[in-house]
mmCIF file of C-alpha atoms and ligand atoms in Angstrom:
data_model
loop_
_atom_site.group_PDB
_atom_site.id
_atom_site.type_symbol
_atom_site.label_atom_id
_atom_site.label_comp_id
_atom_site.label_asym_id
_atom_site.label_seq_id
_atom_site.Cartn_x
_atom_site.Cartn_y
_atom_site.Cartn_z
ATOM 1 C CA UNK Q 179 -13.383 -1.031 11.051
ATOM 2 C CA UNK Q 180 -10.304 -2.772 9.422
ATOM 3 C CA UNK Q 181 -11.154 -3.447 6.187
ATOM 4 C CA UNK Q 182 -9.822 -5.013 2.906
ATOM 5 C CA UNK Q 183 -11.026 -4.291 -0.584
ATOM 6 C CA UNK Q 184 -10.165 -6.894 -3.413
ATOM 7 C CA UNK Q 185 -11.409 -6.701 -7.229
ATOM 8 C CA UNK Q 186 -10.157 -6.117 -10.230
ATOM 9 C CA UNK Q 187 -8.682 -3.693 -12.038
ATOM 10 C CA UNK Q 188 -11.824 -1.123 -13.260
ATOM 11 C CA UNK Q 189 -14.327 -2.960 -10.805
ATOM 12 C CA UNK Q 190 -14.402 0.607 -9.596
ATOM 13 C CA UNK Q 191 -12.589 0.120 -6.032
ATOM 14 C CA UNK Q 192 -10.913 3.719 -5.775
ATOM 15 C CA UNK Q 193 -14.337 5.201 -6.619
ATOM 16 C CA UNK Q 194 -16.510 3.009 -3.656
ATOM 17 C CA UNK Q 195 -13.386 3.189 -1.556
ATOM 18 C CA UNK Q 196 -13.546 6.958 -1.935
ATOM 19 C CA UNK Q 197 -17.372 6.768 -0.623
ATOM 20 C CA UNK Q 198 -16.473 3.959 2.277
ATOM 21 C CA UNK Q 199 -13.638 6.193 3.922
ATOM 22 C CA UNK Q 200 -15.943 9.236 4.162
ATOM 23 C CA UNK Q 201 -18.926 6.799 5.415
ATOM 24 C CA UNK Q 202 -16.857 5.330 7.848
ATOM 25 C CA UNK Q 203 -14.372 8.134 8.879
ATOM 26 C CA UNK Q 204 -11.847 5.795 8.454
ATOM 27 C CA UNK Q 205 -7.972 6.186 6.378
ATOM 28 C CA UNK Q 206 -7.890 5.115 2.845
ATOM 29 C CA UNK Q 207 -4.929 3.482 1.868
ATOM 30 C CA UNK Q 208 -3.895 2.008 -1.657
ATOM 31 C CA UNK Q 209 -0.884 0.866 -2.446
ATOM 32 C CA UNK Q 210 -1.253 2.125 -5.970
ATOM 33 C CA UNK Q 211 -1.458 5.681 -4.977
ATOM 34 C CA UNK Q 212 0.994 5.406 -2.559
ATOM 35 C CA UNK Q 213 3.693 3.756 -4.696
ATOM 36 C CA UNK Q 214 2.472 6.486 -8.265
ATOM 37 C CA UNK Q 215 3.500 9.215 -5.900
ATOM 38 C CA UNK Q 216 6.853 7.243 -4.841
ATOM 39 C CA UNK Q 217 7.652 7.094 -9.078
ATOM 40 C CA UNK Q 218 6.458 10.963 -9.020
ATOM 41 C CA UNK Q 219 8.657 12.277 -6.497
ATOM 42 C CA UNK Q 220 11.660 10.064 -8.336
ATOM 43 C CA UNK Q 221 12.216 8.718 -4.746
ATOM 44 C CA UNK Q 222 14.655 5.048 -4.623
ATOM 45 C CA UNK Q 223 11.549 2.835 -4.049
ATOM 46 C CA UNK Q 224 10.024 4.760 -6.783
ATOM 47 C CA UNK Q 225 13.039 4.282 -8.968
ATOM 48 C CA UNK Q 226 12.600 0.126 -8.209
ATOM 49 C CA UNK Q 227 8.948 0.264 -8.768
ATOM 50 C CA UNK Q 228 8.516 2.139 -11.909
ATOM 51 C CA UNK Q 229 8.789 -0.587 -14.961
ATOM 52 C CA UNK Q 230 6.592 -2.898 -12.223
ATOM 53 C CA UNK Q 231 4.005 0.098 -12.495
ATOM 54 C CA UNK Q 232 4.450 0.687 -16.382
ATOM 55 C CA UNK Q 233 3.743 -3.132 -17.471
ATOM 56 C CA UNK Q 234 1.215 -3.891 -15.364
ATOM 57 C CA UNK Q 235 3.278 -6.396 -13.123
ATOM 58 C CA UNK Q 236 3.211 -7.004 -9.309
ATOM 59 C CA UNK Q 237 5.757 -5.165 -7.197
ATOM 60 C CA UNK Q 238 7.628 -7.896 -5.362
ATOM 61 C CA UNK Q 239 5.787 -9.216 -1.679
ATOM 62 C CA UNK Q 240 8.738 -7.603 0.742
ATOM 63 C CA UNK Q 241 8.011 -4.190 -1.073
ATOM 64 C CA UNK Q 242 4.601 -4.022 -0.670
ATOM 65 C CA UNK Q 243 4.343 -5.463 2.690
ATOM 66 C CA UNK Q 244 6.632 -2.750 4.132
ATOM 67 C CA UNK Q 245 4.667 -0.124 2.653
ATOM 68 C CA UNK Q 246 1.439 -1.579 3.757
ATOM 69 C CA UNK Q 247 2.920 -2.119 7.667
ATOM 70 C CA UNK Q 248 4.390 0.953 7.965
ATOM 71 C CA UNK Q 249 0.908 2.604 6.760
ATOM 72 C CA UNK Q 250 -1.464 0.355 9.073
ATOM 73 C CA UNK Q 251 1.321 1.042 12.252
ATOM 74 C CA UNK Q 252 0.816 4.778 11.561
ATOM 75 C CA UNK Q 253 -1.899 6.651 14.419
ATOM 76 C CA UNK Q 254 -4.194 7.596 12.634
ATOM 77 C CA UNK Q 255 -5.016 3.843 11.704
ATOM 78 C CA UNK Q 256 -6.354 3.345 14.963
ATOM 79 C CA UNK Q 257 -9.387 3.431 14.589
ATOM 80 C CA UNK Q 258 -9.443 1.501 11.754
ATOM 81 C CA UNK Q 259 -8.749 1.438 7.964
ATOM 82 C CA UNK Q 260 -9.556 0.404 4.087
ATOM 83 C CA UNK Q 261 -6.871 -1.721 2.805
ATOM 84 C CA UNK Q 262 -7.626 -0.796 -1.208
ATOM 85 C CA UNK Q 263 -6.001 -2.954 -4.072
ATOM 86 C CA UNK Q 264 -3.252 -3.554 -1.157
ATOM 87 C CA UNK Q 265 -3.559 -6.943 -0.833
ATOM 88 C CA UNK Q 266 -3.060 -9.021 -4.084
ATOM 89 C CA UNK Q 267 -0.986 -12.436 -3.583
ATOM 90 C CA UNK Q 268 -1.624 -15.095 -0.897
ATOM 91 C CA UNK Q 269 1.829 -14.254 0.525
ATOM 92 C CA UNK Q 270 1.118 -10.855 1.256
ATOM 93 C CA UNK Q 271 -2.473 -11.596 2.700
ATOM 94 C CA UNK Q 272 -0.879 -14.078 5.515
ATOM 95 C CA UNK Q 273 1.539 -11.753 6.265
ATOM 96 C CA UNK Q 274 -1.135 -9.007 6.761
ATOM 97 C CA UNK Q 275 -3.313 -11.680 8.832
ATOM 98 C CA UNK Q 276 0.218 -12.617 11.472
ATOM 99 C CA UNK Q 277 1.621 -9.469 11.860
ATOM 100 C CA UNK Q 278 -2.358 -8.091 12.511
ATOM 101 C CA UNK Q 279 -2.742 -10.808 14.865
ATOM 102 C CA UNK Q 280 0.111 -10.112 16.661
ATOM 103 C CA UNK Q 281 -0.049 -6.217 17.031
ATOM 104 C CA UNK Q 282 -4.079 -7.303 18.601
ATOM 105 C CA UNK Q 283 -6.135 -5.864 15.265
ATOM 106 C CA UNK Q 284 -7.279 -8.540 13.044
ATOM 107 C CA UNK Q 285 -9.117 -7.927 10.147
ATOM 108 C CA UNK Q 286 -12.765 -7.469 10.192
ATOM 109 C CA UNK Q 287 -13.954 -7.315 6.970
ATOM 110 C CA UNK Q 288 -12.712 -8.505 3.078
ATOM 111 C CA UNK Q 289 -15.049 -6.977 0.272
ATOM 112 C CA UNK Q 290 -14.910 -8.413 -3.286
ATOM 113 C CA UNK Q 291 -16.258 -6.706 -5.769
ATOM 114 C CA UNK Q 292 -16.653 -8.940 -8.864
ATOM 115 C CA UNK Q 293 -16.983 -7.517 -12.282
ATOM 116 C CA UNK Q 294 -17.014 -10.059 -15.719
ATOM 117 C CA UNK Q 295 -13.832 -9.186 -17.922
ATOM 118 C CA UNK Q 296 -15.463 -7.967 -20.930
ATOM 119 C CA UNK Q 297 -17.459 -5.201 -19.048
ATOM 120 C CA UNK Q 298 -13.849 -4.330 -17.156
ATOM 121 C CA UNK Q 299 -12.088 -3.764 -20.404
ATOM 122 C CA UNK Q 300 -15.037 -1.821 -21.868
ATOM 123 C CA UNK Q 301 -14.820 0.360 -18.668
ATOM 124 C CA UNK Q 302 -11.029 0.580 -18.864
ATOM 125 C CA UNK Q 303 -11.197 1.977 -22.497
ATOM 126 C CA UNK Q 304 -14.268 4.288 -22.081
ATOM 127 C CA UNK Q 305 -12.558 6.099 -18.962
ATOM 128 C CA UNK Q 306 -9.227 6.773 -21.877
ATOM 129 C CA UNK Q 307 -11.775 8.107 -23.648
ATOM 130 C CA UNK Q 308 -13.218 10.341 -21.698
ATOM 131 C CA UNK Q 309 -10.686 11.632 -20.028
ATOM 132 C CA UNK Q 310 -8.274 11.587 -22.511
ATOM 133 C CA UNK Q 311 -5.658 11.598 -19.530
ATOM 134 C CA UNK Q 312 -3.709 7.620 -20.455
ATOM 135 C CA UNK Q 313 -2.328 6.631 -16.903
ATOM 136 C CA UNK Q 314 1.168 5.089 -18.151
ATOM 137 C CA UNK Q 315 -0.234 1.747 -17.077
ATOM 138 C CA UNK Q 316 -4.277 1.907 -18.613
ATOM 139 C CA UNK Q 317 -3.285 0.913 -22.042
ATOM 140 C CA UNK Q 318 -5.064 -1.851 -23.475
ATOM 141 C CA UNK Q 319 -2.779 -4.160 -23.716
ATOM 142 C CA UNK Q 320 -1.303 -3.124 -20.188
ATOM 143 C CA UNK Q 321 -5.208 -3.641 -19.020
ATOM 144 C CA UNK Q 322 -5.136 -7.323 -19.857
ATOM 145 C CA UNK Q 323 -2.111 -7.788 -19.000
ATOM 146 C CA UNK Q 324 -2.961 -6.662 -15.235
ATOM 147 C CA UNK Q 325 -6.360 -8.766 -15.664
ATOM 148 C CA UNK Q 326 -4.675 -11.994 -16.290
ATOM 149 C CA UNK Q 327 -2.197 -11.051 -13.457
ATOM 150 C CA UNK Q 328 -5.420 -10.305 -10.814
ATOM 151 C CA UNK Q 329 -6.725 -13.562 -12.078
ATOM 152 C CA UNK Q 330 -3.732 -15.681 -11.824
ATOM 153 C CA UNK Q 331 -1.937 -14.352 -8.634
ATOM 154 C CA UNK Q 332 -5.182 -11.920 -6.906
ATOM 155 C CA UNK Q 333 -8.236 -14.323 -7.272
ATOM 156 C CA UNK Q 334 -6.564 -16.811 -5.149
ATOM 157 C CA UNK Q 335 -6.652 -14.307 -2.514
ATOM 158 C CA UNK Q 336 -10.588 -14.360 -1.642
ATOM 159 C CA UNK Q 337 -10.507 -17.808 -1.170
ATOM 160 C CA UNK Q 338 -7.795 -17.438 1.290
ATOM 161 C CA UNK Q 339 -10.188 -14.748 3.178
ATOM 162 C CA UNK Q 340 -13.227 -16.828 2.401
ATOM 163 C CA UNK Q 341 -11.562 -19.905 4.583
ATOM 164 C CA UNK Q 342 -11.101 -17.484 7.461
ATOM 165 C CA UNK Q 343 -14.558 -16.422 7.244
ATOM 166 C CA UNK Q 344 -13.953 -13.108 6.407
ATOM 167 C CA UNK Q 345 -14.913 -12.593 2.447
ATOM 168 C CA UNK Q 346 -18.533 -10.973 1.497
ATOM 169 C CA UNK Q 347 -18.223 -11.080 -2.349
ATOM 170 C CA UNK Q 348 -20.158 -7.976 -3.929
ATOM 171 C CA UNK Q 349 -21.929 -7.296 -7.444
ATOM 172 C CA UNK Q 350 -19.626 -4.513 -9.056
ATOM 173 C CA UNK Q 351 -22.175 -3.980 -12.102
ATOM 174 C CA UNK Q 352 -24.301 -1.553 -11.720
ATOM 175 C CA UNK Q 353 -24.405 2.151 -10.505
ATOM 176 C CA UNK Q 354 -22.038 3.287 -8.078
ATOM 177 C CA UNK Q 355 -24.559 4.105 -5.451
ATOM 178 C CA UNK Q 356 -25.849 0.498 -6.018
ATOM 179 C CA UNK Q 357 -22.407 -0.893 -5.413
ATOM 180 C CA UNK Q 358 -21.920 1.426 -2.689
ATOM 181 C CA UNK Q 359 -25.267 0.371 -0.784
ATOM 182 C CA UNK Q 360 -24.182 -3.812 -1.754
ATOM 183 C CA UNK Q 361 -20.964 -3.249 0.290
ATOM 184 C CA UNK Q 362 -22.398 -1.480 3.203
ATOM 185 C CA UNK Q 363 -24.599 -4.009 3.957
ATOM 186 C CA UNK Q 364 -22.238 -6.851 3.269
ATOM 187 C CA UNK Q 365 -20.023 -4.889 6.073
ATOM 188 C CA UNK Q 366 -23.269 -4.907 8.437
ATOM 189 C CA UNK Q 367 -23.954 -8.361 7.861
HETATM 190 P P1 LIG V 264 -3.527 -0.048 -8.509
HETATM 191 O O1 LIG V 264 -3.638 1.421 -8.698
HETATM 192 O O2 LIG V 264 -4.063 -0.496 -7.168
HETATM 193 O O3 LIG V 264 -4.128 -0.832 -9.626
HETATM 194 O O4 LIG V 264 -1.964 -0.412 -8.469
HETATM 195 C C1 LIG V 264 -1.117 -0.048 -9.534
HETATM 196 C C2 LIG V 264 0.093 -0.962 -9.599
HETATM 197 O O5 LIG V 264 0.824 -0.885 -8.366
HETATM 198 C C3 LIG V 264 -0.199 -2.424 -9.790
HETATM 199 O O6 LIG V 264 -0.416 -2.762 -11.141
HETATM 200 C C4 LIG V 264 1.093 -3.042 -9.240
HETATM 201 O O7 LIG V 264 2.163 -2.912 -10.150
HETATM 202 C C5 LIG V 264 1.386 -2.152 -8.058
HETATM 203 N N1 LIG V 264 0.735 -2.648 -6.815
HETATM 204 C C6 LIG V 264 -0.170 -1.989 -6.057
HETATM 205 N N2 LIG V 264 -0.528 -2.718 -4.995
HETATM 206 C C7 LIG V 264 0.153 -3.888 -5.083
HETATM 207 C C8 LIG V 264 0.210 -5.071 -4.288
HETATM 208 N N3 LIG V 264 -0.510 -5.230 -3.171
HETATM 209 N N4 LIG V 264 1.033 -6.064 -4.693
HETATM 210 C C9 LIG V 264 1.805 -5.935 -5.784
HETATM 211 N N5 LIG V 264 1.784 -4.866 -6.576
HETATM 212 C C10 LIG V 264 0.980 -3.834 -6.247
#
């Protein structure tokens, strides 16, 4: 299946992507991870991407669509693939949708898992708490700072999917294997 996953930031997307890659024996591939471990390794595109990481703002369209080609065009993303937190501007989901239509693999799926703000923040601060581990861009004032962003620039996004008949929009609240049960059947449907 070639799916995308849109939500949030702490609607809990790595966690039920996580689950929905084993499930489905499909790759899981987030632009997040992808471009941390660019800023890690100190690489150039890790060098332009870092203060876009650090304040919570979106790396520019061109960036993130040659990441997210070059991933999809790799083999193993034959037979399929989660798209997680990839897709996040309106720009970047047409050119997902024309340059899918034209290598023959459209989408099949878009999951949104929706979350209310206040219980996202609370969930953003508890897991500082409890891990005690501050990712450089989980501070609280970087969390509402990428909130407003998803809102402004992401939301848009599921209506664009929901024209093309594509969107299933998911309760996030609850327990994970809840969550994780709501999305498979919204896949099935
Ligand atoms: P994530 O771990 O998915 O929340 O992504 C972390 C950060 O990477 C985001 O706050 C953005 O700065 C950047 N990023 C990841 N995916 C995208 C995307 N599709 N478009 C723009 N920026 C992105």
């Amino acid at each position: 299946m070639r799916i995308v996953l849109l939500g949030p930031p702490g609607a809990g997307k790595g966690t039920q992507a996580a689950n929905l890659v084993a499930e489905l024996g499909i790759p899981h591939i987030s632009t997040g991870d992808i471009l941390r471990a660019q800023v890690a390794s100190g690489s150039p595109l890790g060098l332009k991407v870092k203060s876009m990481l650090d304040s919570g703002e979106l790396v520019t369209d061109e960036i993130i669509m040659e990441v997210v080609i070059d991933r999809v065009s790799q083999s193993d993303c034959k037979k399929g693939f989660l798209l997680d937190g990839a897709i996040r501007t309106v720009l970047q989901a047409r050119m997902l949708q024309d340059y899918l239509a034209k290598v023959g693999t459209p989408l099949q799926k878009v999951v949104q898992i929706n979350v209310p703000d206040d219980v996202l923040l609370e969930r953003i601060r508890s897991r500082q708490e409890q891990t005690g581990v501050t990712r450089a861009d989980d501070n609280a004032e970087v969390a509402a700072k990428r909130l407003k962003v998803y809102w402004e620039q992401t939301a848009p996004v599921a209506d664009y999917y929901e024209q093309a008949s594509l969107l299933a929009k998911v309760d996030g609240v609850g327990t994970v294997q809840e969550v994780f049960s709501r999305i498979m059947s919204a896949l099935r449907s």
